[in-house]
Amino acid sequence: MRLYYTPGTCSLAPHIVAREAGLPLDLVKVDLATKRAEDGGDYLAVNPKGPVPALVLDDGFVLTEAAVVIQYLADLAPQSGLLPPAGTRARYVAQQWLNYVATELHKGFGPLWHKETPAEMRAIVRAQLADRFAFLDRELAARPYLTGNAFAAPDAYAFTVLSWGRYLSIDLARWPNVAAYVDRIAARSRVREALIAEGLIEAEAA
Ligand SMILES: N[C@@H](CCC(=O)N[C@@H](CS)C(=O)NCC(=O)O)C(=O)O
């Protein structure tokens, strides 16, 4: 399987899930500005929608949309416990979190990445994110991970997105349970491997 990724973006989430699941992946870096893959290929030929991630299976089938790619990978390794079996209530709870991360957190950051976004809009977006982080902070007061006592696939996605705060001067220390959650996940050995592989932390720090 090949994962098309761009360091530190949402493609980090399926990358982490693959490592936590013990699944080998070939990583292909994508320059989002030019839509060129590091192997010289045209990324738009892989995913005509344009964004990372895209997962290309060994038979050439292409999966996109982070929350779906994450589920596909976790389902390849059911023994990893990263997602409960399909059809169970616990699975729907995990899907609720994946969807929440995708639509409220991941896309909630969207306007902040565009330099044309006016200051008034930035203030509204930051306030909305703060409300969502406050919600997460209340949830994480009750348990260490989104779905319970164990790290699971939605945590890989939430960790990835929450980590963007540092690029946008959003100090997670305002939400101590969220800050502790991010630190807890960052300390996991498979997560550190993914961060090193994407060049986000130094190997010596592993
Ligand atoms: N709907 C897609 C959106 C993915 C997405 O927003 N990817 C961002 C990086 S986090 C990206 O590639 N942006 C550049 C672009 O859209 O050209 C998903 O959920 O996977």
CSV table of N, CA, C and O and ligand atoms in Angstrom, one decimal, residues 9-10 32 35 51-53 65-66 106-107 164, ligand 1:
chain,number,residue,atom,x,y,z
A,9,THR,N,0.3,17.3,7.9
A,9,THR,CA,-1.1,17.6,7.5
A,9,THR,C,-2.0,16.4,8.0
A,9,THR,O,-1.5,15.5,8.7
A,10,CYS,N,-3.2,16.4,7.6
A,10,CYS,CA,-4.2,15.4,8.1
A,10,CYS,C,-3.7,14.0,7.7
A,10,CYS,O,-4.2,13.0,8.3
A,32,LEU,N,2.0,20.0,-2.0
A,32,LEU,CA,0.6,20.4,-2.2
A,32,LEU,C,0.5,21.6,-3.1
A,32,LEU,O,-0.5,21.9,-3.8
A,35,LYS,N,1.2,19.9,-6.6
A,35,LYS,CA,0.5,18.7,-6.8
A,35,LYS,C,1.4,17.6,-7.4
A,35,LYS,O,1.0,16.7,-8.1
A,51,PRO,N,-6.5,17.1,-2.4
A,51,PRO,CA,-5.9,17.0,-1.1
A,51,PRO,C,-5.3,15.7,-0.7
A,51,PRO,O,-5.8,14.6,-1.2
A,52,VAL,N,-4.3,15.7,0.2
A,52,VAL,CA,-3.9,14.4,0.8
A,52,VAL,C,-4.9,14.2,2.0
A,52,VAL,O,-5.5,15.1,2.5
A,53,PRO,N,-5.0,12.9,2.4
A,53,PRO,CA,-4.3,11.7,2.0
A,53,PRO,C,-5.0,11.0,0.9
A,53,PRO,O,-6.2,11.2,0.7
A,65,GLU,N,-10.2,10.6,1.6
A,65,GLU,CA,-10.9,11.1,2.8
A,65,GLU,C,-10.3,10.4,4.0
A,65,GLU,O,-10.5,9.2,4.3
A,66,ALA,N,-9.7,11.3,4.8
A,66,ALA,CA,-8.9,10.8,6.0
A,66,ALA,C,-9.7,9.9,6.9
A,66,ALA,O,-9.2,8.8,7.3
A,106,HIS,N,-10.9,19.5,12.1
A,106,HIS,CA,-10.1,19.6,10.9
A,106,HIS,C,-10.6,20.8,10.0
A,106,HIS,O,-9.8,21.7,9.8
A,107,LYS,N,-11.8,20.7,9.6
A,107,LYS,CA,-12.3,21.8,8.7
A,107,LYS,C,-12.5,23.1,9.5
A,107,LYS,O,-12.6,24.1,8.8
A,164,TRP,N,-1.9,21.2,15.2
A,164,TRP,CA,-1.8,22.4,14.3
A,164,TRP,C,-1.8,23.7,15.1
A,164,TRP,O,-1.4,24.7,14.6
B,1,LIG,N1,-11.9,15.9,2.5
B,1,LIG,C1,-10.5,15.6,2.7
B,1,LIG,C2,-9.8,16.9,3.0
B,1,LIG,C3,-8.3,16.6,3.3
B,1,LIG,C4,-7.5,17.9,3.4
B,1,LIG,O1,-8.1,18.9,3.9
B,1,LIG,N2,-6.2,17.9,3.1
B,1,LIG,C5,-5.4,19.0,3.2
B,1,LIG,C6,-4.3,18.8,4.2
B,1,LIG,S1,-4.8,18.6,5.9
B,1,LIG,C7,-4.8,19.3,1.9
B,1,LIG,O2,-4.3,18.5,1.2
B,1,LIG,N3,-5.0,20.6,1.4
B,1,LIG,C8,-4.4,21.0,0.2
B,1,LIG,C9,-5.4,21.0,-0.9
B,1,LIG,O3,-6.6,20.8,-0.7
B,1,LIG,O4,-5.0,21.2,-2.1
B,1,LIG,C10,-10.3,14.6,3.8
B,1,LIG,O5,-11.1,14.6,4.7
B,1,LIG,O6,-9.4,13.8,3.7
